[in-house]
Short mmCIF file of C-alpha atoms in Angstrom, two decimals:
data_model
loop_
_atom_site.label_atom_id
_atom_site.label_comp_id
_atom_site.label_asym_id
_atom_site.label_seq_id
_atom_site.Cartn_x
_atom_site.Cartn_y
_atom_site.Cartn_z
CA VAL A 1 101.70 137.25 107.37
CA ILE A 2 104.47 135.79 105.23
CA ALA A 3 104.13 132.30 103.74
CA ILE A 4 107.22 130.59 102.30
CA SER A 5 105.20 128.74 99.64
CA SER A 6 101.69 128.62 98.22
CA PHE A 7 101.34 125.29 100.02
CA ILE A 8 101.92 127.04 103.35
CA LYS A 9 99.62 129.89 102.35
CA ASN A 10 96.80 127.43 101.74
CA HIS A 11 97.62 125.67 105.02
CA ILE A 12 97.34 128.96 106.91
CA ILE A 13 94.01 129.75 105.27
CA SER A 14 92.64 126.27 106.01
CA ASN A 15 93.80 126.02 109.62
CA TYR A 16 93.98 129.55 111.04
CA LYS A 17 91.68 132.53 111.08
CA VAL A 18 93.82 134.72 108.86
CA ASP A 19 92.38 136.88 106.10
CA GLU A 20 93.80 135.74 102.78
CA ASN A 21 94.50 139.37 101.86
CA ARG A 22 96.90 139.61 104.81
CA ILE A 23 99.08 136.75 103.55
CA VAL A 24 102.04 137.44 101.28
CA THR A 25 103.84 134.51 99.66
CA ILE A 26 107.61 134.96 99.57
CA PRO A 27 109.29 131.69 98.56
CA ARG A 28 112.20 130.57 100.66
CA GLY A 29 115.31 131.23 98.62
CA ILE A 30 118.78 129.80 98.18
CA ASP A 31 122.15 131.37 97.46
CA THR A 32 122.73 130.64 93.78
CA SER A 33 126.32 131.88 94.00
CA ILE A 34 127.01 128.88 96.24
CA PHE A 35 124.74 126.43 94.43
CA ASN A 36 126.28 127.05 91.04
CA SER A 37 127.94 124.20 89.15
CA ASN A 38 130.41 126.59 87.53
CA ASN A 39 131.78 127.56 90.95
CA VAL A 40 132.69 124.00 91.95
CA SER A 41 136.31 123.23 91.09
CA ASN A 42 137.50 119.95 89.63
CA GLU A 43 139.80 119.59 92.64
CA ARG A 44 136.85 119.65 95.06
CA LEU A 45 134.98 117.19 92.87
CA ILE A 46 137.90 114.77 92.68
CA ASN A 47 138.55 114.99 96.44
CA LEU A 48 134.98 114.02 97.33
CA THR A 49 134.84 111.34 94.63
CA ASN A 50 137.86 109.71 96.26
CA LYS A 51 136.60 110.33 99.81
CA PHE A 52 133.26 108.64 99.09
CA ASN A 53 134.91 105.90 97.00
CA ILE A 54 132.68 106.45 93.98
CA PRO A 55 133.39 104.09 91.05
CA GLU A 56 133.95 105.75 87.66
CA ASP A 57 131.08 103.89 86.02
CA ALA A 58 128.52 104.48 88.77
CA HIS A 59 125.32 106.48 88.31
CA VAL A 60 125.12 108.53 91.50
CA ILE A 61 121.75 109.16 93.13
CA LEU A 62 121.70 111.62 96.01
CA LEU A 63 119.16 111.99 98.79
CA PRO A 64 120.25 114.99 100.88
CA GLY A 65 118.63 115.71 104.24
CA ARG A 66 118.86 114.73 107.86
CA LEU A 67 118.47 111.05 108.64
CA THR A 68 114.92 110.95 109.90
CA ARG A 69 112.12 108.63 108.82
CA TRP A 70 109.85 111.15 107.08
CA LYS A 71 112.62 112.10 104.64
CA GLY A 72 111.85 108.87 102.78
CA HIS A 73 115.14 106.95 102.80
CA ILE A 74 113.27 103.65 103.04
CA LEU A 75 111.18 104.57 100.00
CA LEU A 76 114.33 105.15 97.94
CA ILE A 77 115.88 101.87 99.08
CA GLU A 78 112.72 100.05 97.98
CA ALA A 79 112.78 101.86 94.62
CA ILE A 80 116.42 100.95 93.98
CA ALA A 81 115.67 97.32 94.85
CA LYS A 82 112.95 97.32 92.18
CA LEU A 83 115.34 98.62 89.50
CA LYS A 84 117.80 95.73 89.90
CA ARG A 85 120.70 97.73 88.44
CA LYS A 86 124.21 97.09 89.70
CA ASN A 87 125.71 100.37 88.51
CA LEU A 88 123.74 102.64 90.86
CA LEU A 89 125.30 104.28 93.89
CA CYS A 90 122.97 106.07 96.32
CA LEU A 91 124.27 108.61 98.79
CA PHE A 92 122.27 109.43 101.91
CA VAL A 93 123.90 112.66 103.08
CA GLY A 94 122.71 114.24 106.32
CA ASP A 95 123.06 114.35 110.09
CA SER A 96 121.48 111.48 112.02
CA GLN A 97 121.05 113.76 115.06
CA GLY A 98 121.51 110.75 117.33
CA ARG A 99 118.97 108.50 115.59
CA LYS A 100 121.14 105.39 115.85
CA LYS A 101 118.19 102.98 115.71
CA TYR A 102 116.93 104.51 112.47
CA VAL A 103 120.39 104.38 110.87
CA LYS A 104 120.71 100.73 111.92
CA GLU A 105 117.27 100.06 110.40
CA LEU A 106 118.44 101.57 107.11
CA PHE A 107 121.59 99.42 107.08
CA ASN A 108 119.51 96.32 107.86
CA LEU A 109 117.11 97.05 105.01
CA ILE A 110 119.98 97.68 102.61
CA ASN A 111 121.51 94.36 103.64
CA GLN A 112 118.16 92.61 103.31
CA TYR A 113 117.89 93.72 99.67
CA LYS A 114 121.57 92.83 99.10
CA LEU A 115 122.36 96.41 98.13
CA THR A 116 125.37 97.07 100.36
CA LYS A 117 127.49 98.04 97.33
CA ASN A 118 124.79 100.43 96.13
CA PHE A 119 124.50 102.68 99.19
CA ARG A 120 126.64 105.01 101.29
CA ILE A 121 125.33 106.71 104.42
CA ILE A 122 127.39 109.86 104.93
CA GLU A 123 126.93 112.27 107.83
CA ASN A 124 127.99 115.83 108.62
CA GLN A 125 129.14 117.20 105.27
CA THR A 126 129.58 120.92 104.59
CA ASP A 127 130.47 121.15 100.89
CA MET A 128 126.98 120.39 99.61
CA SER A 129 127.39 122.15 96.28
CA THR A 130 130.17 119.71 95.35
CA ILE A 131 128.10 116.77 96.57
CA TYR A 132 125.22 117.91 94.36
CA LYS A 133 127.58 118.10 91.39
CA LEU A 134 128.70 114.51 92.06
CA ALA A 135 125.10 113.36 91.56
CA ASP A 136 123.48 112.34 88.32
CA ILE A 137 120.06 112.43 90.00
CA VAL A 138 118.85 114.12 93.19
CA VAL A 139 115.82 112.66 94.96
CA SER A 140 113.51 114.23 97.53
CA SER A 141 111.28 111.38 98.67
CA SER A 142 109.76 112.91 101.79
CA THR A 143 106.71 111.03 103.02
CA ASP A 144 105.30 114.18 104.62
CA PRO A 145 104.96 117.43 102.64
CA GLU A 146 107.87 119.85 102.77
CA ALA A 147 106.90 123.42 103.60
CA PHE A 148 109.15 124.54 100.75
CA GLY A 149 111.76 121.96 99.75
CA ARG A 150 115.13 123.70 99.91
CA VAL A 151 117.16 120.72 98.66
CA ILE A 152 114.96 120.58 95.57
CA ALA A 153 115.75 124.21 94.77
CA GLU A 154 119.46 123.65 95.47
CA ALA A 155 119.56 120.63 93.13
CA GLN A 156 117.70 122.56 90.42
CA ALA A 157 120.13 125.48 90.77
CA MET A 158 123.00 123.04 90.25
CA GLY A 159 121.35 121.72 87.08
CA ARG A 160 120.89 118.22 88.47
CA LEU A 161 118.12 115.91 87.30
CA THR A 162 115.67 116.17 90.19
CA ILE A 163 112.85 113.88 91.30
CA ALA A 164 110.51 114.78 94.16
CA ALA A 165 107.32 113.60 95.81
CA ASN A 166 104.28 115.41 94.43
CA HIS A 167 103.18 117.31 97.53
CA GLY A 168 104.10 120.27 99.71
CA GLY A 169 106.26 122.91 98.06
CA ALA A 170 107.82 120.54 95.50
CA PRO A 171 105.28 121.18 92.68
CA GLU A 172 106.01 124.90 92.99
CA ILE A 173 109.74 124.34 92.38
CA ILE A 174 109.69 121.55 89.79
CA VAL A 175 107.84 121.91 86.51
CA ASN A 176 106.98 118.25 85.98
CA GLY A 177 108.60 116.87 82.84
CA THR A 178 110.33 120.18 82.10
CA THR A 179 112.76 120.90 84.94
CA GLY A 180 112.43 117.56 86.73
CA TRP A 181 109.86 114.95 87.69
CA LEU A 182 107.25 114.49 90.40
CA PHE A 183 106.30 111.03 91.62
CA GLU A 184 103.25 109.76 93.46
CA VAL A 185 103.63 110.24 97.22
CA ASN A 186 104.82 107.14 99.13
CA ASN A 187 104.88 105.09 95.91
CA SER A 188 108.25 103.37 95.51
CA THR A 189 107.18 101.82 92.21
CA ASP A 190 106.47 105.22 90.66
CA LEU A 191 109.71 106.56 92.12
CA ALA A 192 111.59 103.66 90.51
CA LYS A 193 109.94 104.44 87.16
CA LYS A 194 110.97 108.10 87.36
CA ILE A 195 114.56 107.17 88.26
CA ASP A 196 114.70 104.68 85.40
CA TYR A 197 113.41 107.32 82.98
CA ALA A 198 115.95 109.89 84.22
CA LEU A 199 118.79 107.39 83.78
CA LYS A 200 117.79 106.75 80.17
CA ILE A 201 117.44 110.29 78.83
CA ASN A 202 120.09 111.35 76.34
CA SER A 203 122.73 113.99 77.02
CA GLU A 204 121.01 116.62 74.86
CA ASP A 205 117.71 116.35 76.77
CA ARG A 206 119.61 116.29 80.04
CA ASN A 207 121.38 119.54 79.14
CA ILE A 208 118.13 121.22 78.08
CA MET A 209 116.50 120.24 81.36
CA ALA A 210 119.51 121.50 83.32
CA ILE A 211 119.41 124.89 81.60
CA LYS A 212 115.68 125.27 82.27
CA SER A 213 116.14 124.21 85.90
CA ILE A 214 118.91 126.73 86.49
CA GLU A 215 117.06 129.58 84.74
CA ARG A 216 113.85 128.99 86.68
CA THR A 217 115.61 128.70 90.03
CA ASN A 218 117.58 131.88 89.42
CA LYS A 219 114.39 133.69 88.47
CA TYR A 220 112.12 132.61 91.34
CA PHE A 221 114.21 131.24 94.19
CA ASN A 222 117.45 133.24 94.19
CA ASN A 223 117.84 134.63 97.68
#
């Protein structure tokens, strides 16, 4: 029996009658030749910057993943509202898969917090490596545990500052405080604190974290 993370291995042991000795953990991998910052051209970066209308002085926060409630979009909106910073631009990038009511709910909440200039909801994108490179911070705020957390590994491979909820496969990918940060599950206040901290770190510490993130992802999660 193959488990794609230690989290899933423990889930199998707890919920199914499978001998632990029969389970082999093989982490789900990513293609690090695609998710490699060095392989993203300036032309691609400029094209998407213009397409998404990203201001030059904006700090870009990316939440990649399909537009469904358990991915935690509402949690990130609440966290950004707590920060009260005008120079943040959050990108929700993912397919809504027909969830028009949920998308409308997100727009309504963004309007309620008067954050319309701080958010873009963008569907059906294919050049994700360039979108990752646009981001200063990548957030995975899933309210339910991810079996692995592929977007976390992709962001780490791209050397992006990464923040994820502390459950599921995320703690296996992020070394808290070393390659990224973990925040308390479903806690928008803690998420806001982690984002604020990430925004304030200096360029030297950012570069050190990026190098460690890339090295660890290449070592353990390169498919």
